[in-house]
Coordinates of C-alpha atoms in Angstrom, one line a residue:
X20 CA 61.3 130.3 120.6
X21 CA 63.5 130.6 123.6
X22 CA 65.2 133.7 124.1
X23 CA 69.3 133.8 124.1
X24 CA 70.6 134.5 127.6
X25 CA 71.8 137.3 128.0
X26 CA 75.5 138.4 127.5
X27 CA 76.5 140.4 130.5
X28 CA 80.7 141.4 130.1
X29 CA 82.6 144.3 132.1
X30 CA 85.7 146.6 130.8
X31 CA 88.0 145.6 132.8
X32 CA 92.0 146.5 132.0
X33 CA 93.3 148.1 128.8
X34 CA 96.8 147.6 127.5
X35 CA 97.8 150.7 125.3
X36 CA 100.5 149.5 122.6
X37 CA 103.4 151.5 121.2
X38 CA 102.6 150.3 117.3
X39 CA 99.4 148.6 116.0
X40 CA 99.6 145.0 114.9
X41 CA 97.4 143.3 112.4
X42 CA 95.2 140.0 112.2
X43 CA 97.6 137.8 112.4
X44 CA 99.2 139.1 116.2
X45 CA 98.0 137.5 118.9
X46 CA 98.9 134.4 120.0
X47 CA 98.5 132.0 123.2
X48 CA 100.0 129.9 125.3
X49 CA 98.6 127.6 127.7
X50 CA 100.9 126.9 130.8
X51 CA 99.9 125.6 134.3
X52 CA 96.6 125.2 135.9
X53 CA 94.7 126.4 133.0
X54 CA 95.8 130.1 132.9
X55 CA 96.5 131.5 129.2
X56 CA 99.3 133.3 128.4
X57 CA 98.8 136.2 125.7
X58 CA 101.3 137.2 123.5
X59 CA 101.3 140.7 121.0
X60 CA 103.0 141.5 118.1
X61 CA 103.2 144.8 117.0
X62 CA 104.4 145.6 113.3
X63 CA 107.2 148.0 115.0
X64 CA 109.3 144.9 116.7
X65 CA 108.1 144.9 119.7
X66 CA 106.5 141.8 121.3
X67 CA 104.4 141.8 124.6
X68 CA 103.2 139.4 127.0
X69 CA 100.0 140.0 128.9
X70 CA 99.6 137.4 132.2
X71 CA 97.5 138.1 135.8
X72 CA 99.7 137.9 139.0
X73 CA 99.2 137.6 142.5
X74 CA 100.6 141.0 144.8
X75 CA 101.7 141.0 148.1
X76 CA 97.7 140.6 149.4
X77 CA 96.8 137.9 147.0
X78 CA 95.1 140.5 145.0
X79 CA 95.5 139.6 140.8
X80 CA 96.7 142.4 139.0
X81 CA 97.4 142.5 134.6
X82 CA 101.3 142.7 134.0
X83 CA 102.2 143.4 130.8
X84 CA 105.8 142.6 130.1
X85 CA 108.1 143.7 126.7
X86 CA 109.7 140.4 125.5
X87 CA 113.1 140.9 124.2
X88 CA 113.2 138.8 121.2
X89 CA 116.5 138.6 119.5
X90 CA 117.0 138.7 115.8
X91 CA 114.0 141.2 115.1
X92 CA 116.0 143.8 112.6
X93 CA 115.8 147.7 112.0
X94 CA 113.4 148.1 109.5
X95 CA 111.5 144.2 110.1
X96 CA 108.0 144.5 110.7
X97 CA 106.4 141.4 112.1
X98 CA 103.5 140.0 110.1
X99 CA 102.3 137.2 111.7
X100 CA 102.9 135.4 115.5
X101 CA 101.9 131.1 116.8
X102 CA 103.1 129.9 119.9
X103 CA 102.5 126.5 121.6
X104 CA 103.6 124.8 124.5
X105 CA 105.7 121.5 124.0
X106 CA 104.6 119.7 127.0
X107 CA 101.7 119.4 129.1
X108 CA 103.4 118.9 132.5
X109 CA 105.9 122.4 132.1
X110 CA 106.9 125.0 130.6
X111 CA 108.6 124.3 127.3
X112 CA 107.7 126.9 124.1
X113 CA 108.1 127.4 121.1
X114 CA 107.6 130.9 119.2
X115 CA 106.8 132.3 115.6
X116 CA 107.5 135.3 114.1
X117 CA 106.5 135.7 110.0
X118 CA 108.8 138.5 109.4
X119 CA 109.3 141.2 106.2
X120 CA 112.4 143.1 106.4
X121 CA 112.9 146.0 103.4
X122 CA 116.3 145.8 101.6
X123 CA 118.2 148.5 100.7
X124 CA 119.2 147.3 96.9
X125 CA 117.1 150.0 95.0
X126 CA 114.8 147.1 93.3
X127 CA 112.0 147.8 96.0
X128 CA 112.1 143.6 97.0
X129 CA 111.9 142.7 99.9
X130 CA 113.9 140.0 102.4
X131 CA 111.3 137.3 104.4
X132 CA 112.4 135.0 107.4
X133 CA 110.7 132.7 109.8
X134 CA 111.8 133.5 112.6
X135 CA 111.5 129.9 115.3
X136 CA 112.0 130.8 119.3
X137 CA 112.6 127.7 121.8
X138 CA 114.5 126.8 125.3
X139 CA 117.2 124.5 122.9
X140 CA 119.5 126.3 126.1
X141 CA 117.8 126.5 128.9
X142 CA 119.2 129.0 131.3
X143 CA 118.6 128.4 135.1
X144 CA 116.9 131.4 136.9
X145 CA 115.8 132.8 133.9
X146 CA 112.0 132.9 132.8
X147 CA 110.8 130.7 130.2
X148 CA 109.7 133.5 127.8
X149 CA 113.2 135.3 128.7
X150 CA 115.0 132.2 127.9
X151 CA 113.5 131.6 124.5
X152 CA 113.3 134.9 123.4
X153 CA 117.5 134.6 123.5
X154 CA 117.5 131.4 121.4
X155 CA 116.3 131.7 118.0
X156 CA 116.7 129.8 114.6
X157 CA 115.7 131.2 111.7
X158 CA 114.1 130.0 107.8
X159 CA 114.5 132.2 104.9
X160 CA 111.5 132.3 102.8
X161 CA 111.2 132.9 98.9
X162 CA 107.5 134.0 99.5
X163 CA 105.5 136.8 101.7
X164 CA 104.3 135.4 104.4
X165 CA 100.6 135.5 105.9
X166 CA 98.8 133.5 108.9
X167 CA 101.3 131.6 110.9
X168 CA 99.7 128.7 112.6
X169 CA 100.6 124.8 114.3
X170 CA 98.9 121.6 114.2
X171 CA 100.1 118.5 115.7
X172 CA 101.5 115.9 112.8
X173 CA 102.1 111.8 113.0
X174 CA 105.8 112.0 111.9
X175 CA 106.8 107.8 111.8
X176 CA 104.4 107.1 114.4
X177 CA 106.1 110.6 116.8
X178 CA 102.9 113.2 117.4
X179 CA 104.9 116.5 116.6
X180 CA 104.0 120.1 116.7
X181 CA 105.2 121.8 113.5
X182 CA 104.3 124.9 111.7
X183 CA 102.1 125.6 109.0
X184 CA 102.3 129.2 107.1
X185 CA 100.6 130.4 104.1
X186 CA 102.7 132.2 101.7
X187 CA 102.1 134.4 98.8
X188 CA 102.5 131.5 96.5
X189 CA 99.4 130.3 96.3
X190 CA 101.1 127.2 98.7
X191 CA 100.7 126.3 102.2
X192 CA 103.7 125.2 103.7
X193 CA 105.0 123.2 106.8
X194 CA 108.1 123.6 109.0
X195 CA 108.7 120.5 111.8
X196 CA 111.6 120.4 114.2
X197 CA 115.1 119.1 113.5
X198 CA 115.9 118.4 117.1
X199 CA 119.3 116.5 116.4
X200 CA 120.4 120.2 115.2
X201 CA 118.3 121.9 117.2
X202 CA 116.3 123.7 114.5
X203 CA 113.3 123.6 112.2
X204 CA 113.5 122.7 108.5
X205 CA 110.4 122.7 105.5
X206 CA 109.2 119.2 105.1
X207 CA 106.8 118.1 101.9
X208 CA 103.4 119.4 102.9
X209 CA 100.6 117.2 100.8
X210 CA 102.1 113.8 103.0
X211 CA 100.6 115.0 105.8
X212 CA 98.0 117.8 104.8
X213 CA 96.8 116.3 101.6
X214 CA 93.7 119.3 101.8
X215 CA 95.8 121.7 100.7
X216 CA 96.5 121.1 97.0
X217 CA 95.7 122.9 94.0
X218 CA 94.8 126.1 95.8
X219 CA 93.8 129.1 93.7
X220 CA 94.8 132.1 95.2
X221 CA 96.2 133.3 98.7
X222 CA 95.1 131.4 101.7
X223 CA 94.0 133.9 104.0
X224 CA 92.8 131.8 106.8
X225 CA 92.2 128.5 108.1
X226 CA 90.8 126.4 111.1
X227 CA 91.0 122.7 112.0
X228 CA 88.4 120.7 113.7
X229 CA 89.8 117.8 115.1
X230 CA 86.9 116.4 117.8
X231 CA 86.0 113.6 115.3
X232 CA 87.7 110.0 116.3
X233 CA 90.1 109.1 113.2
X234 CA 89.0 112.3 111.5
X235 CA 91.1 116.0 111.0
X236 CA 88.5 118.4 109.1
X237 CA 89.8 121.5 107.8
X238 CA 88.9 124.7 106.4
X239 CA 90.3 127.3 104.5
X240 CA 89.7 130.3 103.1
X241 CA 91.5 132.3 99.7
X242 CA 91.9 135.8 98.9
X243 CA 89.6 135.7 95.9
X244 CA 86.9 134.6 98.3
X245 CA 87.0 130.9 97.9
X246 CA 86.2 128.3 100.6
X247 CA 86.7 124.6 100.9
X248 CA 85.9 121.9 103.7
X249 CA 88.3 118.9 103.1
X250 CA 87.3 115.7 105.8
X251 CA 90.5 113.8 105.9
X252 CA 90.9 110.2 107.1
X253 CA 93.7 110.4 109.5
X254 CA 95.0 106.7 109.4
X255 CA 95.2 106.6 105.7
X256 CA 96.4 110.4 104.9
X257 CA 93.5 111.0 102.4
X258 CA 91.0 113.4 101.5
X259 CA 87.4 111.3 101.5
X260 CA 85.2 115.2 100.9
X261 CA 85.3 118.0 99.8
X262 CA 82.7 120.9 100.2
X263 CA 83.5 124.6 98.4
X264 CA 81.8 128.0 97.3
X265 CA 83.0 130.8 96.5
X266 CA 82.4 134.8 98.1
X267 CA 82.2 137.7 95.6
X268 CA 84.3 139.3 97.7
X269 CA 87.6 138.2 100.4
X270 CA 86.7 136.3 103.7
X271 CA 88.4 137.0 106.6
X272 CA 88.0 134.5 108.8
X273 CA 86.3 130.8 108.7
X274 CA 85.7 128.8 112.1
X275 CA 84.4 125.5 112.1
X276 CA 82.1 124.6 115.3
X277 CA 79.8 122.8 116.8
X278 CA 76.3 124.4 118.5
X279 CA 76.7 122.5 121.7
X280 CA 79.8 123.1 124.1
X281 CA 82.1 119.9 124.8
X282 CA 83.0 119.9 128.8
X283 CA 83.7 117.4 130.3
X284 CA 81.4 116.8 133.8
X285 CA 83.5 116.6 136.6
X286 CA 83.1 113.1 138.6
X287 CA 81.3 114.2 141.4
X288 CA 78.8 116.1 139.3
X289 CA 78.8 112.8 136.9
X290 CA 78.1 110.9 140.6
X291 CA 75.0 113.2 141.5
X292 CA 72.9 112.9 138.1
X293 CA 69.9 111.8 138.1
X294 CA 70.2 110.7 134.8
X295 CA 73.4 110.2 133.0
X296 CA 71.4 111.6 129.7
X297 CA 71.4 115.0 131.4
X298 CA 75.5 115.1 130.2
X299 CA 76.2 117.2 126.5
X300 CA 75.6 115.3 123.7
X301 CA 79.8 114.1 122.3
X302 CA 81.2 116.8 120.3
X303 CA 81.4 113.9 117.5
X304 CA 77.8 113.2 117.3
X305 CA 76.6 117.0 116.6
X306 CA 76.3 118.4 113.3
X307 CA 79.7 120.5 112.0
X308 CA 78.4 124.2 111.0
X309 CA 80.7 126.9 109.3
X310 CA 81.1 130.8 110.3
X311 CA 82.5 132.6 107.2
X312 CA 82.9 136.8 107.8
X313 CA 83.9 138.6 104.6
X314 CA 85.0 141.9 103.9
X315 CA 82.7 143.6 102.2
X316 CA 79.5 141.7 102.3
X317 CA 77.3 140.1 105.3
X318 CA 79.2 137.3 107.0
X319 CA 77.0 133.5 106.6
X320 CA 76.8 130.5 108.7
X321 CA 76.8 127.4 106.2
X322 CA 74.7 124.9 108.8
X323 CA 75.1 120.9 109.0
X324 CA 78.3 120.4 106.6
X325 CA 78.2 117.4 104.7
X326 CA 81.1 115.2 106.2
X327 CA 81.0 113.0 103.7
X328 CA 79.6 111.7 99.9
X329 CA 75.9 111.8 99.5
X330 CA 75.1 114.3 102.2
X331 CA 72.5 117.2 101.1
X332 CA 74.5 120.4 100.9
X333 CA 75.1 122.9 103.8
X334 CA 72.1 125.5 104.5
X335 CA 73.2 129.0 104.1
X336 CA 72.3 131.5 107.0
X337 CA 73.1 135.5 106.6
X338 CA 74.2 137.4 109.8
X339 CA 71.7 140.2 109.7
X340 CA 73.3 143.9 109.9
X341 CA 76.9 142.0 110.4
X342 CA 78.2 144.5 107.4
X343 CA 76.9 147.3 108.8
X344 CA 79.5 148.4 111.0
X345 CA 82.3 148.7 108.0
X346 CA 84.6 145.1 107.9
X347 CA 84.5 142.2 109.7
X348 CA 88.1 141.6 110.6
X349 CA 88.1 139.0 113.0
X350 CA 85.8 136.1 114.9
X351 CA 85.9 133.6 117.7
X352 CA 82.8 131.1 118.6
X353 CA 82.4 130.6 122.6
X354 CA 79.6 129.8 124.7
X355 CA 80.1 133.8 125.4
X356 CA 76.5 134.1 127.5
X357 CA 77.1 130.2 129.6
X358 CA 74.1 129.2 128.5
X359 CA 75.6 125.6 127.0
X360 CA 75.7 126.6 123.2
X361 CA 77.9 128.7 121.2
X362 CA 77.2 132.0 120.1
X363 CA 79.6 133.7 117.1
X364 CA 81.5 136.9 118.3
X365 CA 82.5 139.0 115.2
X366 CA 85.0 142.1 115.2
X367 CA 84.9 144.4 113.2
X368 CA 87.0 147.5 111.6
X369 CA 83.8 150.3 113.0
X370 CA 85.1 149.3 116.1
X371 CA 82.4 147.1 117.6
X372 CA 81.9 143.4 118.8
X373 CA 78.8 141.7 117.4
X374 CA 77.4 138.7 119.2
X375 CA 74.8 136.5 117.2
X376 CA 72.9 133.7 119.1
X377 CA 70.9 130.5 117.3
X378 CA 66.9 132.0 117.5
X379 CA 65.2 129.1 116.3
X380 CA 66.0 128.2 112.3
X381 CA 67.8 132.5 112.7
X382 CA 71.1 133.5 113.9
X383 CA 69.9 136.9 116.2
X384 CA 72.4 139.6 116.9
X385 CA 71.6 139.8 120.8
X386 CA 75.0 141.8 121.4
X387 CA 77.1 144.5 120.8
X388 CA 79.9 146.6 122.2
X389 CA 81.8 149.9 121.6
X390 CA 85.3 150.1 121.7
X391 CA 87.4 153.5 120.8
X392 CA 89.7 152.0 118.1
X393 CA 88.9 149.5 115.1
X394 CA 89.1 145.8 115.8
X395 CA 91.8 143.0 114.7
X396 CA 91.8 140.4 117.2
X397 CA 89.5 139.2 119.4
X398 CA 89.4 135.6 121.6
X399 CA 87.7 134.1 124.7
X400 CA 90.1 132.4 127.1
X401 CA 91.2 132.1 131.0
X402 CA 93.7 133.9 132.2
X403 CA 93.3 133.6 135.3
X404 CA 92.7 130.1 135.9
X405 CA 89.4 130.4 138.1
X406 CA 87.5 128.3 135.3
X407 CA 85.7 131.7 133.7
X408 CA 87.0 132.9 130.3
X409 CA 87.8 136.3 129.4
X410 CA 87.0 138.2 126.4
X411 CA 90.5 139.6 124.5
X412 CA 90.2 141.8 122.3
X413 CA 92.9 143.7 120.0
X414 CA 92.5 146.9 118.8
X415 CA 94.4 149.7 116.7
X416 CA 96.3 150.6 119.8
X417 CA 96.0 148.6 122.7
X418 CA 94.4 145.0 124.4
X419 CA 91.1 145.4 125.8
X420 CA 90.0 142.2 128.6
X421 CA 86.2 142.4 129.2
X422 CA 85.4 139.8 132.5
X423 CA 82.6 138.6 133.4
X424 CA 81.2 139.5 137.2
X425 CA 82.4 136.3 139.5
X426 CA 79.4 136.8 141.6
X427 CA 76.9 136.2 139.0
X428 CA 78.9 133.1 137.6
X429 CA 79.2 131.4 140.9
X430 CA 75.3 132.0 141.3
X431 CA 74.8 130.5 138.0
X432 CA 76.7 127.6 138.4
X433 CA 75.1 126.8 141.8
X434 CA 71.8 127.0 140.3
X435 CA 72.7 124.5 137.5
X436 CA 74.9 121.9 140.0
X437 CA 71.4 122.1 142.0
X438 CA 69.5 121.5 139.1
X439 CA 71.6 118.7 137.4
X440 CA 72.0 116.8 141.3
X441 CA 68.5 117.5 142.7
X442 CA 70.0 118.7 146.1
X443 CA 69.8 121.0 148.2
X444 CA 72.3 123.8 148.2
X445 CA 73.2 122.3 151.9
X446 CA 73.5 119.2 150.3
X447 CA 75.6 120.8 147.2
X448 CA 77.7 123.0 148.9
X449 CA 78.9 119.8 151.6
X450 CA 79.4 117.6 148.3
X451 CA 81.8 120.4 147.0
X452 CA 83.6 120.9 149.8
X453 CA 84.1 116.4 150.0
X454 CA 85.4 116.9 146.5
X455 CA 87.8 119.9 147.5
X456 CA 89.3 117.6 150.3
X457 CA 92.4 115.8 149.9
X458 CA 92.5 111.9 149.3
X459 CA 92.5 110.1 153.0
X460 CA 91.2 113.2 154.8
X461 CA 88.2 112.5 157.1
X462 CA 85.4 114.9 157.4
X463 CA 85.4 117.0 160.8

């Protein structure tokens, strides 16, 4: 059995926060060149973005910035955050906020509003986040709202981002842009998301897999501990399986992965291969697995999902000692150790991160890390835009990054570009430096 590589990750910045948020507060936006944008919501109103920027010497430095979102109310507190990005060439973006406000009418009830952030009018000079933040629309809600997510829809043949919120109904529900008035309206969910019918309690989370060709699967998770896997046949709108079981106690998280990575090979690496077999194995032709934490009992890895009628049911794999360090609150699968195959990073409320690795027919815990406050978010993404994810993790009070060291990275990658190619690392580092050269350009 071949050992797990091992995870090697540094502290390096920490973000203290005025208020602590919850689950549902981060969110991320992708903008140029790769580079993430993080966005946190505390409960108290206030909304921070986290980004890297050059100095004066070219030296990257975290800048934390306090957005000024309008239309945030004494006595609001922000339950949930999503943001995308509209386009893939610029800047255009859209921002959630599930918000609770308490009324004053002696009844104890409560007010709820969706509170939808876009560049409708676009002010020159002005930063993108600083431009939204001053044009808002907003969506009373007769429910409480939870996890505030998006998903791109076919609306008559237009690919549109919309909204999808769970509410304290028992109902999913989607919210799609009215652009001829410049807002967002609720549109009929089942249409579109036909997996989300007769639900029986609270959804608490869900995750989409969408890597298949003609294929969306989804999963979702309730607050009485039930979990279903609905495959849906994108061109005709219907569900063709289903796959459910139920926790004794409520999940916090599900995440539907695959155990290989999917890059794609750039073409001058695809040029140098010995073997075109030597690429990953498509995302589409490896076997769907489930990561389920729950709150009060070991989170499970249901293996090989049956995708459609007739498959043999999902094999069932506890995460040894995952409970053991009070609740898991949160999750994120990444290829953590870059070692080609996802590993399953769990957060929990006894402030630690757990990372479990694939040991032969076991999932291993071959990780762990101490923070100072419990857990609630946690994500592995660039924000730099050098290529090498970072680890981002929310706690009580504050954003923790953990890098990896760029040294060791470059090493590794060298040693795998040699391996894949069969040069030399003359003869590597002269084909980089071809591929680094503009079109036309001649060598010296």
């Amino acid at each position: 059995m071949a050992m797990a590589a091992p995870v090697r990750l540094y502290d390096a910045h920490y973000i203290p926060l005025p208020s602590q948020g919850n689950v549902y507060s981060l969110a991320f936006l992708q903008v140029d060149r790769g580079v993430t944008k993080v966005l946190v919501a505390s409960l108290k109103r206030k909304v921070y973005s986290l980004e890297y920027v050059h100095d004066a010497r070219g030296v990257l430095h975290p800048t934390v910035n306090e957005i000024p979102f309008t239309y945030l109310p004494e006595g609001s507190e922000i339950i949930s955050i999503d943001a995308f990005n509209k386009s893939e060439n610029r800047e255009e973006m859209v921002v959630g906020f599930a918000i609770i406000k308490d009324v004053d009418r002696g009844d104890g009830k409560t007010s709820q509003y969706l509170n939808i952030y876009s560049d409708w009018e676009p002010e020159f000079g002005a930063s993108p986040l600083e431009t939204l933040a001053q044009n808002w629309r907003h969506v009373e809600l007769p429910f409480i709202p939870y996890q505030l997510q998006h998903a791109v829809v076919d609306i008559n043949g237009t690919l549109d981002t919309c909204f999808l919120l769970s509410g304290s109904d028992k109902t999913m529900h989607l919210y799609c842009e009215d652009k001829p008035n410049q807002s967002f309206r609720e549109e009929p969910l089942e249409p579109l998301f036909p997996e989300f019918a007769d639900l029986p309690s609270v959804v608490l989370w869900t995750n989409f897999y969408k890597d298949i060709p003609g294929l969306r699967v989804t999963a979702l998770a309730c607050e009485c501990g039930y979990i279903r896997v609905s495959v849906v046949d994108l061109s005709l709108l219907r569900v063709t399986h289903v796959w459910s079981t139920t926790h004794d106690n409520p999940v916090t998280s599900v995440r539907l992965f695959t155990l290989g990575t999917r890059l794609e090979a750039p073409e001058f690496v695809r040029a140098a291969l010995r073997d075109p077999s030597d690429l990953a194995t498509p995302a589409d032709h490896q076997p769907l697995h489930l990561l389920v934490t729950n709150a009060l009992m070991p989170s499970a890895v249901y293996s090989e999902l049956p995708l459609a009628p007739g498959r043999p049911p999902p094999r069932r794999h506890l995460l040894a000692d995952s409970d053991a360090s009070d609740v898991v609150t949160c999750s994120c699968v990444c290829d953590i150790n870059m070692d080609s195959r996802n590993e399953l990073v769990l957060g929990t409320y006894g402030q630690e991160i757990l990372v479990y690795s694939l040991q032969g027919n076991t999932w291993a815990q071959i990780w762990r890390h101490s923070f100072s406050q419990p857990l609630l978010g946690v994500t592995y993404v660039d924000l730099i835009g050098d290529g090498i994810n970072e680890l981002v993790v929310l706690t009580n009070h504050g954003l923790q990054v953990l890098q990896h060291d760029t040294r060791e990275a470059a090493a590794l990658c060298r040693q795998r570009l040699e391996t894949l190619s069969g040069l030399t690392s003359g003869d590597l580092g002269r084909l980089v430096e071809a591929a680094r050269r503009p079109a036309g350009q001649q060598q010296p």
